[in-house]
Amino acid sequence: MCGIVGFTGRRDAAPILLDGLSKLEYRGYDSAGVAVGGQSGIQMVKTSGVIKNLKEKTHDGMDLPGHSGIGHTRWATHGAPTDLNAHPHMSNNEKFAIVHNGIIENYAVLREELKEKGFIFKSETDTEVIVHLLDFYYTGDFKTTVMKTVARLEGSYALGVICADFPGHLFAVREAGPLILGVGVDEHYFASDVTALISHTKNVIYLEDGQFAQLTPDGISLYDSTGAAIEAPVTRVVWDIEAAEKGGYEHFMLKEIMEQPSALKATIEPRIKQGEIVLDEFSLSEEDLQNINKIIITACGSAYYAGCQGKYAIEELCRIPVEIDLASELRYRNPLVDDKTLLIVVSQSGETADTIAAMKECKDRGAKILAIVNVVGSTISKLADHVIYTWAGPEIAVATTKGYSTQVAVLDLFAVYLAKRLGRIDDARYQELMDCIRQFPALVQRAIDLNPNLMQLAEQYHNKENVFFIGRYNDYAACLEGSLKLKEISYIHSEAYAAGELKHGTIALIEEGRLVIALCCYERLFDKMMSNIKEVKARGACVLGVALEGNREIFKEADDVIAVPRTEPIFNALAEIIPLQLFSYYVAKENGCDIDKPKNLAKSVTVE
Ligand code: AGP
């Protein structure tokens, strides 16, 4: 995933572009660049490395005078992160410059065609074909040139284009990649994400797939894929710039861990009214609902692990089968899906390529699609039949925390809502479960406060290798997410394992000093977990037990204990993941890792 920005107005563009790129750096940070239209044509500076390098190279943009321009921060897909492969890309005659987020699937064919026409390629990227197409189709009309160029592209793209002959004009084009327009006063913007716009304006237009926008200081003109003028609503963004800043925390991840109570409040409160769960966004009719004979949950990474938790909750409360499938698998397994299938798609960014592909595959086969997503106007939110937003606010850290916990909360809400609609639970149970969910913000706040020893535990265990997370039932779902958190920010290899599976081979890996984190919150199986703990301790493991507060038994076997506040057992994962997030954070800090921007990772994987 990459980040693109554009500005046109009466102020110098370069400092504004650089600031916008800084806000998008979580989307990709292996190279960056800006191009500004000035009196002497387009000036461009780009560099491998982080935005800071670009700021230094351009003296904070002072070296690039001009009132309109485009910028890009990259997560490399085609071609290594080098100065030449960084965006923007410029045409040979230096008349056009472009920035691109997405993938041009037919770039190889276009590249050969353009080379035969004499165009000289400087980079290894797929993107560069676009700027040479602009040059090829240029007849003096900017809009026509952009439309002819885009008509040749296959794949996904959020594009920003400037032309030396049209100072002050920007073109923005969206096809399966987020692109938002900012409406200012005598200045206008585009960006991949609202976080790059919010310090200038809260008035935004979410471009739809196939739409073009022409931005000048005086206004924005919108066109559909035929070139016909169209209108689009201006939306007011509800959160402030502080939401996208660190707010005094050392890392975005820690800030977002601490924000979880308020994020959950925003997720839950609008959906419990007058003693009822109200999911207006889920408008499946009674007939359609009765017609559903299969639920599939699909997602990637942590969103998938939230889905695993959702499977336990829906099956337990609704007594209907729920399949859970990695989107990267579902999309290729010729899925058994039809109009009686409800597909629940979970995604924080709403831009994950595999998840989008799996969603389209199932939609083509007739499935009803419910999306649980955080980013408003994202591709997944637009493709779905029904959308339940998690309202977590912007999540900047690559490692998701509030994104995950609000996904779990929505899935728990949905499970109770569906169980009631299907008549699987009576009113008393419905109210009891609803009260539990209403308490989630306080539950998570207590989970944050309950373990002052987490930093000390991190110091104790930060240099462990090959850690095991073990658990049973929905503790196992929490193990999956806890293990990923540790891996992706501290680079310590860990595995999440169903505790009952250990003896089927993996226990061979347990040896003196191996750290085993045993999640024992599902108390119906506590004795089984205690047996597993004894098994691994007998082979030299050290055990960090995770158990409900007040449980004294765990102290008989575990070397150290993390306490988790009590709630309805089916909702345990929401509470027990909190100390695991913090433990991973402190371990990564102890190991000096780049917590908000872990190596090789991007906030949203918009490529296969
Ligand atoms: C989680 O910490 C990772 N950043 C990653 O696994 C992420 O959950 C996954 O890529 C899915 O992203 P999405 O929720 O935006 O679709």
Coordinates of C-alpha atoms and ligand atoms in Angstrom, one line a residue:
M1 CA 0.0 0.0 0.0
C2 CA 1.2 3.5 -0.8
G3 CA 0.1 7.0 0.1
I4 CA -0.6 9.8 -2.3
V5 CA -1.3 13.5 -1.8
G6 CA -2.1 16.5 -4.0
F7 CA -2.5 20.2 -3.3
T8 CA -3.5 23.2 -5.4
G9 CA -4.1 26.7 -4.0
R10 CA -2.4 30.1 -3.4
R11 CA 0.1 28.8 -0.8
D12 CA 3.4 27.0 -1.6
A13 CA 2.5 23.3 -2.3
A14 CA 5.7 21.5 -1.2
P15 CA 5.6 22.0 2.6
I16 CA 1.9 21.0 2.5
L17 CA 2.6 17.9 0.5
L18 CA 5.5 16.9 2.8
D19 CA 3.2 17.3 5.8
G20 CA 0.5 15.2 4.2
L21 CA 3.0 12.5 3.4
S22 CA 4.1 12.4 7.0
K23 CA 0.6 11.6 8.0
L24 CA 0.5 8.8 5.4
E25 CA 3.8 7.3 6.3
Y26 CA 2.1 4.4 8.1
R27 CA 0.9 3.3 4.6
G28 CA 4.3 2.7 3.3
Y29 CA 7.7 4.1 4.1
D30 CA 10.5 2.8 1.9
S31 CA 10.7 5.7 -0.5
A32 CA 9.0 9.0 -1.2
G33 CA 8.9 12.0 -3.5
V34 CA 7.1 15.2 -4.5
A35 CA 6.6 17.0 -7.8
V36 CA 5.5 20.7 -8.0
G37 CA 4.3 22.8 -10.9
G38 CA 6.2 26.1 -10.9
Q39 CA 7.0 28.9 -13.3
S40 CA 9.7 26.8 -15.0
G41 CA 7.6 23.7 -15.4
I42 CA 7.5 20.7 -13.1
Q43 CA 10.2 20.2 -10.5
M44 CA 10.5 16.8 -8.9
V45 CA 12.5 15.4 -5.9
K46 CA 12.4 11.8 -4.7
T47 CA 14.4 9.5 -2.5
S48 CA 14.6 6.1 -1.0
G49 CA 14.0 5.9 2.7
V50 CA 11.6 7.7 4.9
I51 CA 9.9 11.1 4.5
K52 CA 12.5 12.7 6.7
N53 CA 15.1 12.1 4.0
L54 CA 12.8 13.9 1.5
K55 CA 12.3 16.8 3.8
E56 CA 16.1 17.2 4.2
K57 CA 16.6 16.8 0.4
T58 CA 14.2 19.6 -0.3
H59 CA 14.9 21.8 2.7
D60 CA 11.4 21.2 4.0
G61 CA 10.1 21.9 0.5
M62 CA 11.6 25.4 0.3
D63 CA 13.6 24.3 -2.8
L64 CA 10.4 23.6 -4.7
P65 CA 8.5 26.8 -5.3
G66 CA 5.0 26.4 -6.8
H67 CA 1.3 26.4 -5.7
S68 CA 0.3 23.0 -6.9
G69 CA 1.8 19.5 -6.8
I70 CA 1.6 15.9 -5.9
G71 CA 3.4 13.6 -3.4
H72 CA 3.9 9.9 -2.7
T73 CA 5.1 7.6 0.0
R74 CA 5.8 4.0 -1.2
W75 CA 5.6 0.4 -0.1
A76 CA 7.4 -1.3 -2.9
T77 CA 5.6 -3.8 -5.1
H78 CA 7.3 -3.7 -8.5
G79 CA 11.0 -2.7 -8.1
A80 CA 13.1 -2.2 -5.1
P81 CA 12.9 0.9 -2.9
T82 CA 15.3 3.1 -4.8
D83 CA 15.4 6.8 -5.9
L84 CA 14.5 5.8 -9.5
N85 CA 11.6 3.6 -8.4
A86 CA 10.2 6.1 -6.0
H87 CA 7.2 8.2 -7.2
P88 CA 6.4 10.6 -8.7
H89 CA 7.2 9.5 -12.2
M90 CA 7.8 12.0 -15.0
S91 CA 7.3 11.7 -18.7
N92 CA 10.4 11.9 -20.9
N93 CA 9.4 15.4 -22.1
E94 CA 8.9 16.5 -18.4
K95 CA 5.3 17.6 -19.3
F96 CA 3.5 15.1 -17.0
A97 CA 4.1 13.8 -13.5
I98 CA 2.1 11.2 -11.7
V99 CA 1.7 9.4 -8.3
H100 CA 0.0 6.0 -8.0
N101 CA -1.3 3.7 -5.3
G102 CA -2.3 0.2 -6.6
I103 CA -1.1 -2.2 -9.3
I104 CA -1.3 -1.9 -13.1
E105 CA -2.0 -5.6 -14.0
N106 CA -1.3 -5.0 -17.7
Y107 CA 1.9 -3.0 -17.3
A108 CA 4.2 -5.4 -19.0
V109 CA 2.2 -5.3 -22.3
L110 CA 2.0 -1.5 -22.1
R111 CA 5.7 -1.2 -21.3
E112 CA 6.7 -3.1 -24.4
E113 CA 4.2 -1.1 -26.6
L114 CA 5.5 2.2 -25.3
K115 CA 9.2 1.1 -25.6
E116 CA 8.4 0.3 -29.3
K117 CA 7.1 3.9 -29.6
G118 CA 10.4 5.2 -28.4
F119 CA 9.5 6.0 -24.8
I120 CA 12.5 5.6 -22.4
F121 CA 11.8 3.9 -19.0
K122 CA 13.9 4.9 -16.0
S123 CA 12.3 2.6 -13.4
E124 CA 11.2 -1.0 -12.8
T125 CA 7.8 0.1 -11.7
D126 CA 4.4 -0.8 -13.2
T127 CA 3.4 2.9 -12.5
E128 CA 5.8 4.4 -15.0
V129 CA 3.7 3.2 -18.0
I130 CA 1.0 5.6 -17.0
V131 CA 3.1 8.7 -17.4
H132 CA 4.3 7.7 -20.9
L133 CA 0.7 6.9 -21.9
L134 CA -0.2 10.5 -20.9
D135 CA 2.6 11.8 -23.1
F136 CA 1.5 9.5 -25.9
Y137 CA -2.2 10.6 -25.8
Y138 CA -1.6 14.3 -25.2
T139 CA -3.2 16.6 -27.7
G140 CA -3.4 19.7 -25.6
D141 CA -6.5 18.8 -23.6
F142 CA -5.6 17.6 -20.1
K143 CA -8.9 15.9 -19.3
T144 CA -9.1 14.0 -22.6
T145 CA -5.5 12.9 -22.2
V146 CA -6.2 11.5 -18.7
M147 CA -9.4 9.7 -19.8
K148 CA -7.7 8.1 -22.8
T149 CA -4.8 7.0 -20.6
V150 CA -6.9 5.5 -17.9
A151 CA -9.0 3.6 -20.5
R152 CA -5.9 1.6 -21.2
L153 CA -5.2 0.6 -17.6
E154 CA -6.2 -2.7 -16.0
G155 CA -5.9 -3.2 -12.3
S156 CA -6.2 -0.9 -9.3
Y157 CA -5.2 2.7 -9.1
A158 CA -5.6 5.8 -7.1
L159 CA -3.9 8.4 -9.3
G160 CA -2.7 12.0 -9.0
V161 CA -1.6 13.8 -12.2
I162 CA -0.1 17.2 -13.0
C163 CA 0.7 18.7 -16.4
A164 CA 3.2 21.5 -17.0
D165 CA 0.8 23.2 -19.5
F166 CA -1.9 23.5 -16.9
P167 CA -0.4 25.1 -13.8
G168 CA -2.7 24.8 -10.8
H169 CA -4.6 21.9 -12.2
L170 CA -4.6 18.4 -10.6
F171 CA -6.3 15.3 -11.8
A172 CA -7.3 12.6 -9.4
V173 CA -8.7 9.2 -10.6
R174 CA -10.0 6.3 -8.5
E175 CA -10.3 2.6 -9.4
A176 CA -10.2 0.1 -6.5
G177 CA -8.0 2.3 -4.3
P178 CA -9.0 4.8 -1.7
L179 CA -8.9 8.5 -2.8
I180 CA -10.5 11.3 -0.9
L181 CA -10.8 15.0 -2.0
G182 CA -10.4 17.8 0.5
V183 CA -12.6 20.9 0.0
G184 CA -10.8 24.0 1.2
V185 CA -11.2 27.8 0.7
D186 CA -9.4 28.8 -2.5
E187 CA -7.4 25.5 -2.2
H188 CA -8.2 21.9 -2.7
Y189 CA -6.5 18.6 -2.0
F190 CA -6.6 14.9 -2.6
A191 CA -5.1 12.1 -0.4
S192 CA -5.3 8.3 0.2
D193 CA -6.6 8.9 3.7
V194 CA -8.4 11.6 5.6
T195 CA -5.5 11.8 8.1
A196 CA -3.5 13.8 5.5
L197 CA -6.3 16.3 5.0
I198 CA -7.8 16.8 8.4
S199 CA -5.4 19.6 9.5
H200 CA -6.6 21.6 6.5
T201 CA -10.3 20.8 6.1
K202 CA -12.9 18.5 7.5
N203 CA -15.0 18.8 4.3
V204 CA -14.3 15.8 2.1
I205 CA -15.6 14.0 -1.0
Y206 CA -15.1 10.2 -1.2
L207 CA -14.3 9.5 -4.8
E208 CA -16.0 6.4 -6.1
D209 CA -14.4 3.8 -8.4
G210 CA -14.4 5.0 -12.1
Q211 CA -14.6 8.7 -11.1
F212 CA -12.3 11.5 -12.1
A213 CA -11.8 14.8 -10.3
Q214 CA -10.2 18.0 -11.7
L215 CA -8.9 20.2 -8.9
T216 CA -8.0 23.9 -9.2
P217 CA -7.7 26.6 -6.5
D218 CA -11.2 27.7 -7.5
G219 CA -13.0 24.4 -7.3
I220 CA -13.4 20.7 -8.0
S221 CA -15.1 19.3 -11.1
L222 CA -16.2 15.6 -11.0
Y223 CA -16.7 13.3 -14.0
D224 CA -17.8 9.8 -14.4
S225 CA -16.0 7.2 -16.6
T226 CA -17.6 8.6 -19.7
G227 CA -16.4 12.1 -19.0
A228 CA -19.9 13.4 -18.1
A229 CA -20.0 15.9 -15.3
I230 CA -21.4 14.5 -12.0
E231 CA -22.1 15.7 -8.5
A232 CA -21.0 14.1 -5.2
P233 CA -21.9 14.9 -1.6
V234 CA -19.4 16.8 0.6
T235 CA -19.0 14.8 3.9
R236 CA -18.0 16.3 7.2
V237 CA -15.3 14.3 9.0
V238 CA -16.3 13.7 12.6
W239 CA -12.9 13.4 14.3
D240 CA -10.1 15.9 14.9
I241 CA -6.5 16.0 13.9
E242 CA -5.5 14.9 17.4
A243 CA -7.0 11.6 16.6
A244 CA -4.4 11.1 14.0
E245 CA -1.5 12.4 16.2
K246 CA 0.4 10.6 19.0
G247 CA -1.2 12.7 21.7
G248 CA 1.9 12.6 23.9
Y249 CA 2.4 8.8 23.7
E250 CA 5.8 7.5 22.5
H251 CA 4.2 5.3 19.9
F252 CA 0.9 5.3 18.0
M253 CA 0.5 1.7 19.1
L254 CA 0.5 2.5 22.8
K255 CA -1.9 5.4 22.1
E256 CA -4.2 3.1 20.2
I257 CA -4.1 0.4 23.0
M258 CA -5.0 3.0 25.5
E259 CA -7.8 4.4 23.2
Q260 CA -9.6 1.0 23.2
P261 CA -12.1 1.9 25.9
S262 CA -13.2 5.0 24.1
A263 CA -13.1 3.3 20.7
L264 CA -15.3 0.5 22.0
K265 CA -17.7 3.1 23.5
A266 CA -18.0 4.7 20.0
T267 CA -18.5 1.2 18.5
I268 CA -21.2 0.0 20.9
E269 CA -23.2 2.9 22.3
P270 CA -24.9 3.9 19.0
R271 CA -26.0 0.3 18.7
I272 CA -27.7 -0.4 22.0
K273 CA -30.9 1.7 22.3
Q274 CA -33.9 1.3 24.6
G275 CA -32.7 -2.1 25.6
E276 CA -32.3 -3.3 22.1
I277 CA -29.3 -4.0 19.8
V278 CA -29.9 -1.9 16.7
L279 CA -27.9 -2.7 13.6
D280 CA -29.6 -0.4 11.1
E281 CA -26.7 -1.1 8.7
F282 CA -27.7 -4.8 8.6
S283 CA -31.0 -4.7 6.7
L284 CA -31.5 -8.4 5.8
S285 CA -35.2 -9.0 5.6
E286 CA -36.8 -11.7 7.7
E287 CA -37.3 -13.9 4.6
D288 CA -33.7 -13.4 3.5
L289 CA -32.5 -14.2 7.0
Q290 CA -34.5 -17.4 7.2
N291 CA -33.1 -18.3 3.8
I292 CA -29.5 -18.2 5.1
N293 CA -28.1 -21.7 5.6
K294 CA -24.4 -20.9 5.9
I295 CA -22.3 -18.1 7.4
I296 CA -18.7 -17.7 6.2
I297 CA -16.4 -15.2 7.9
T298 CA -13.4 -14.2 5.8
A299 CA -10.5 -11.8 6.4
C300 CA -6.7 -11.6 6.7
G301 CA -4.3 -11.3 9.6
S302 CA -5.7 -9.9 12.8
A303 CA -9.1 -9.3 11.2
Y304 CA -9.2 -13.1 10.5
Y305 CA -8.4 -13.8 14.2
A306 CA -11.2 -11.4 15.2
G307 CA -13.3 -13.5 12.9
C308 CA -12.2 -16.7 14.7
Q309 CA -13.5 -15.2 17.9
G310 CA -16.7 -14.3 16.1
K311 CA -17.2 -17.9 15.0
Y312 CA -17.2 -19.1 18.6
A313 CA -19.7 -16.4 19.6
I314 CA -22.1 -16.9 16.7
E315 CA -22.0 -20.7 16.9
E316 CA -22.4 -20.7 20.7
L317 CA -25.3 -18.2 20.7
C318 CA -27.1 -18.8 17.4
R319 CA -26.4 -22.6 17.1
I320 CA -25.8 -22.3 13.3
P321 CA -22.6 -23.4 11.5
V322 CA -20.0 -20.7 10.8
E323 CA -17.1 -21.3 8.5
I324 CA -14.0 -19.2 8.9
D325 CA -11.6 -18.9 6.0
L326 CA -8.5 -16.9 5.2
A327 CA -9.4 -14.6 2.3
S328 CA -6.2 -15.6 0.4
E329 CA -7.5 -19.2 0.5
L330 CA -11.2 -18.6 0.1
R331 CA -10.6 -16.6 -3.2
Y332 CA -9.0 -19.6 -4.8
R333 CA -10.9 -22.6 -3.4
N334 CA -13.9 -22.5 -5.7
P335 CA -16.0 -21.8 -2.6
L336 CA -19.4 -23.5 -2.0
V337 CA -21.3 -20.2 -1.9
D338 CA -24.7 -19.3 -3.2
D339 CA -27.6 -16.9 -2.4
K340 CA -28.2 -18.7 0.9
T341 CA -24.7 -17.8 2.2
L342 CA -24.0 -14.8 4.4
L343 CA -20.4 -13.7 3.9
I344 CA -19.0 -11.6 6.8
V345 CA -16.0 -9.7 5.7
V346 CA -13.8 -8.2 8.4
S347 CA -11.2 -5.5 7.6
Q348 CA -9.8 -2.4 9.4
S349 CA -8.6 -0.6 6.3
G350 CA -11.2 -1.9 3.9
E351 CA -8.5 -2.1 1.3
T352 CA -6.9 -5.5 1.8
A353 CA -6.5 -7.1 -1.7
D354 CA -7.1 -10.7 -0.7
T355 CA -10.1 -9.8 1.3
I356 CA -11.6 -7.7 -1.6
A357 CA -10.9 -10.5 -4.1
A358 CA -12.6 -13.1 -1.8
M359 CA -15.5 -10.8 -1.4
K360 CA -15.9 -10.3 -5.1
E361 CA -15.6 -14.1 -5.7
C362 CA -18.5 -14.8 -3.2
K363 CA -20.6 -11.8 -4.4
D364 CA -20.4 -13.2 -8.0
R365 CA -21.8 -16.5 -6.6
G366 CA -24.8 -14.8 -5.0
A367 CA -23.7 -14.4 -1.4
K368 CA -25.1 -11.7 0.8
I369 CA -22.2 -9.6 2.0
L370 CA -21.9 -8.0 5.4
A371 CA -18.7 -5.9 5.9
I372 CA -17.3 -5.0 9.3
V373 CA -14.8 -2.3 8.5
N374 CA -13.2 0.8 10.1
V375 CA -12.4 3.1 7.2
V376 CA -15.4 5.0 5.9
G377 CA -15.6 5.1 2.1
S378 CA -13.1 2.2 1.7
T379 CA -13.4 -0.2 -1.2
I380 CA -14.8 -3.0 1.0
S381 CA -17.4 -0.7 2.5
K382 CA -18.6 0.2 -1.0
L383 CA -18.7 -3.4 -2.3
A384 CA -20.7 -4.8 0.6
D385 CA -24.5 -5.1 0.8
H386 CA -24.4 -4.2 4.5
V387 CA -21.7 -2.4 6.4
I388 CA -21.2 -2.2 10.2
Y389 CA -18.5 0.4 10.8
T390 CA -16.3 -0.2 13.9
W391 CA -15.9 3.6 14.5
A392 CA -12.5 3.0 16.1
G393 CA -11.1 6.3 14.6
P394 CA -7.9 6.3 12.5
E395 CA -5.5 3.5 13.3
I396 CA -2.0 4.5 12.4
A397 CA 0.2 1.8 14.0
V398 CA 0.8 -1.0 11.6
A399 CA 0.0 -3.5 14.3
T400 CA -3.7 -3.3 14.9
T401 CA -5.1 -3.1 18.4
K402 CA -8.3 -1.0 18.6
G403 CA -9.0 -2.1 15.1
Y404 CA -9.0 -5.7 16.3
S405 CA -10.9 -5.2 19.5
T406 CA -13.7 -3.2 17.9
Q407 CA -14.0 -5.9 15.3
V408 CA -14.4 -8.5 18.0
A409 CA -17.0 -6.2 19.8
V410 CA -19.0 -5.8 16.6
L411 CA -19.0 -9.6 16.0
D412 CA -20.1 -10.2 19.6
L413 CA -22.9 -7.6 19.1
F414 CA -23.9 -9.3 15.9
A415 CA -23.9 -12.7 17.5
V416 CA -26.3 -11.6 20.2
Y417 CA -28.4 -9.6 17.7
L418 CA -28.7 -12.6 15.4
A419 CA -29.4 -15.1 18.2
K420 CA -32.3 -12.9 19.3
R421 CA -33.6 -12.5 15.7
L422 CA -33.4 -16.3 15.2
G423 CA -35.2 -16.9 18.6
R424 CA -32.2 -18.8 20.0
I425 CA -32.0 -16.8 23.2
D426 CA -34.8 -15.6 25.5
D427 CA -35.3 -12.0 26.6
A428 CA -33.5 -12.5 29.9
R429 CA -30.4 -14.0 28.3
Y430 CA -30.6 -11.2 25.6
Q431 CA -30.6 -8.5 28.3
E432 CA -27.8 -10.2 30.2
L433 CA -25.5 -10.5 27.1
M434 CA -26.4 -6.9 26.1
D435 CA -25.4 -5.7 29.6
C436 CA -22.0 -7.5 29.2
I437 CA -21.4 -5.8 25.9
R438 CA -22.4 -2.4 27.3
Q439 CA -19.6 -3.0 29.9
F440 CA -16.9 -3.7 27.3
P441 CA -15.3 -0.2 27.6
A442 CA -15.0 -0.6 31.4
L443 CA -13.9 -4.2 31.0
V444 CA -11.0 -3.2 28.7
Q445 CA -10.1 -0.3 30.9
R446 CA -9.8 -2.7 33.8
A447 CA -7.7 -5.1 31.6
I448 CA -5.4 -2.2 30.9
D449 CA -5.0 -1.3 34.6
L450 CA -4.9 -4.8 36.1
N451 CA -1.3 -5.8 35.3
P452 CA 1.3 -3.3 36.4
N453 CA 3.9 -6.0 36.1
L454 CA 3.8 -6.3 32.3
M455 CA 6.9 -4.1 31.8
Q456 CA 8.8 -6.3 34.3
L457 CA 7.5 -9.4 32.5
A458 CA 8.7 -8.0 29.2
E459 CA 12.1 -7.3 30.6
Q460 CA 12.2 -10.9 31.9
Y461 CA 11.1 -12.6 28.7
H462 CA 12.2 -10.1 25.9
N463 CA 15.1 -12.3 24.7
K464 CA 13.1 -15.5 24.5
E465 CA 13.0 -17.3 21.1
N466 CA 10.3 -19.5 19.6
V467 CA 7.5 -18.7 22.1
F468 CA 4.3 -20.8 22.3
F469 CA 0.8 -19.4 22.9
I470 CA -1.5 -22.2 23.9
G471 CA -5.2 -22.2 24.7
R472 CA -8.5 -24.0 24.1
Y473 CA -11.9 -22.9 22.7
N474 CA -12.0 -19.1 22.4
D475 CA -8.8 -18.8 24.3
Y476 CA -7.2 -20.3 21.2
A477 CA -8.6 -17.5 19.1
A478 CA -7.0 -15.0 21.4
C479 CA -3.7 -17.0 21.2
L480 CA -3.7 -16.5 17.4
E481 CA -3.9 -12.7 17.8
G482 CA -1.6 -12.6 20.8
S483 CA 1.1 -14.5 18.8
L484 CA 0.8 -12.3 15.8
K485 CA 1.2 -9.1 17.9
L486 CA 4.4 -10.5 19.4
K487 CA 5.8 -11.6 16.0
E488 CA 5.0 -8.5 14.0
I489 CA 6.5 -5.9 16.4
S490 CA 9.2 -7.7 18.3
Y491 CA 10.3 -10.1 15.5
I492 CA 10.3 -13.0 18.0
H493 CA 9.0 -16.1 16.4
S494 CA 6.0 -17.5 18.2
E495 CA 3.3 -20.0 17.4
A496 CA -0.4 -20.1 18.6
Y497 CA -1.3 -23.7 19.3
A498 CA -4.5 -25.4 20.3
A499 CA -3.4 -26.8 23.7
G500 CA -4.9 -30.2 23.0
E501 CA -2.7 -30.5 19.9
L502 CA 0.6 -30.1 21.7
K503 CA 1.0 -33.9 22.4
H504 CA 0.5 -34.6 18.7
G505 CA 4.0 -33.6 17.8
T506 CA 4.8 -30.1 18.8
I507 CA 5.6 -30.9 22.4
A508 CA 8.9 -32.3 20.9
L509 CA 9.9 -28.6 20.7
I510 CA 9.4 -27.9 24.4
E511 CA 12.7 -27.8 26.1
E512 CA 14.5 -26.1 29.0
G513 CA 13.6 -22.4 29.2
R514 CA 11.0 -22.4 26.3
L515 CA 8.4 -19.7 27.1
V516 CA 4.9 -21.0 26.9
I517 CA 2.1 -18.4 27.3
A518 CA -1.0 -20.4 28.5
L519 CA -4.4 -18.8 28.1
C520 CA -6.7 -20.3 30.7
C521 CA -9.6 -17.9 30.8
Y522 CA -12.2 -20.3 29.5
E523 CA -12.8 -21.9 32.9
R524 CA -14.9 -24.8 31.7
L525 CA -11.6 -26.2 30.3
F526 CA -9.3 -24.9 33.0
D527 CA -8.3 -28.3 34.4
K528 CA -7.4 -29.4 30.9
M529 CA -5.1 -26.3 30.6
M530 CA -3.6 -27.0 34.0
S531 CA -2.7 -30.5 32.6
N532 CA -1.1 -29.0 29.6
I533 CA 0.9 -26.6 31.8
K534 CA 2.2 -29.5 33.8
E535 CA 3.1 -31.3 30.6
V536 CA 5.3 -28.5 29.3
K537 CA 6.7 -27.6 32.7
A538 CA 7.8 -31.3 33.1
R539 CA 9.9 -30.7 30.0
G540 CA 11.5 -27.5 31.2
A541 CA 9.2 -24.8 29.9
C542 CA 8.6 -21.6 31.8
V543 CA 4.9 -20.8 31.8
L544 CA 3.3 -17.3 31.7
G545 CA -0.3 -18.1 32.7
V546 CA -3.2 -15.9 31.6
A547 CA -6.2 -16.4 33.8
L548 CA -9.3 -14.7 35.1
E549 CA -8.7 -12.4 38.1
G550 CA -9.3 -14.2 41.4
N551 CA -8.2 -17.6 40.0
R552 CA -5.7 -18.8 42.6
E553 CA -5.1 -22.3 41.1
I554 CA -3.0 -20.9 38.2
F555 CA -0.4 -19.8 40.7
K556 CA 0.3 -23.4 41.6
E557 CA 1.8 -24.2 38.2
A558 CA 2.6 -21.0 36.3
D559 CA 5.9 -19.2 36.8
D560 CA 4.2 -15.9 36.3
V561 CA 0.5 -14.9 35.9
I562 CA -1.4 -12.2 34.0
A563 CA -4.9 -11.5 35.3
V564 CA -7.9 -10.8 33.1
P565 CA -11.1 -9.2 34.3
R566 CA -14.2 -11.4 34.2
T567 CA -17.0 -11.2 31.7
E568 CA -19.3 -13.6 29.9
P569 CA -17.0 -16.5 28.9
I570 CA -17.9 -16.3 25.2
F571 CA -16.6 -12.7 25.3
N572 CA -13.3 -13.5 27.1
A573 CA -11.0 -12.8 24.1
L574 CA -11.8 -9.1 24.2
A575 CA -10.3 -8.8 27.7
E576 CA -7.5 -11.3 27.5
I577 CA -6.0 -9.7 24.3
I578 CA -5.3 -6.4 26.1
P579 CA -2.5 -7.6 28.3
L580 CA -1.0 -9.5 25.4
Q581 CA -1.0 -6.4 23.3
L582 CA 0.8 -4.5 26.1
F583 CA 3.2 -7.4 26.7
S584 CA 4.2 -7.5 23.0
Y585 CA 4.5 -3.7 23.0
Y586 CA 6.9 -3.7 26.0
V587 CA 8.9 -6.6 24.6
A588 CA 9.3 -4.8 21.3
K589 CA 10.4 -1.7 23.1
E590 CA 12.9 -3.6 25.2
N591 CA 14.3 -5.0 21.9
G592 CA 14.5 -1.5 20.4
C593 CA 12.2 -2.3 17.5
D594 CA 10.4 0.2 15.3
I595 CA 7.1 -0.4 16.9
D596 CA 4.8 1.7 14.7
K597 CA 6.5 0.8 11.4
P598 CA 7.8 -2.8 11.7
K599 CA 10.2 -4.0 9.0
N600 CA 8.6 -5.4 5.7
L601 CA 5.0 -4.5 6.9
A602 CA 2.5 -2.0 5.7
K603 CA -0.7 -0.9 7.4
S604 CA -2.9 -2.3 4.7
V605 CA -1.8 -5.0 2.2
T606 CA -3.4 -3.7 -1.0
V607 CA -1.5 -6.2 -3.2
E608 CA -1.6 -10.0 -3.3
Ligands
AGP1 C1 -2.3 -6.8 12.2 O1 -1.6 -6.2 13.3 C2 -1.6 -6.6 10.9 N1 -1.4 -5.3 10.6 C3 -2.3 -7.4 9.7 O2 -2.4 -8.7 10.1 C4 -3.8 -6.9 9.4 O3 -4.6 -7.2 10.4 C5 -4.2 -7.5 8.1 O4 -3.3 -7.2 7.1 C6 -5.6 -7.2 7.7 O5 -5.7 -5.8 7.5 P1 -7.2 -5.2 7.4 O6 -7.9 -5.4 8.7 O7 -7.0 -3.7 7.1 O8 -7.9 -5.9 6.2

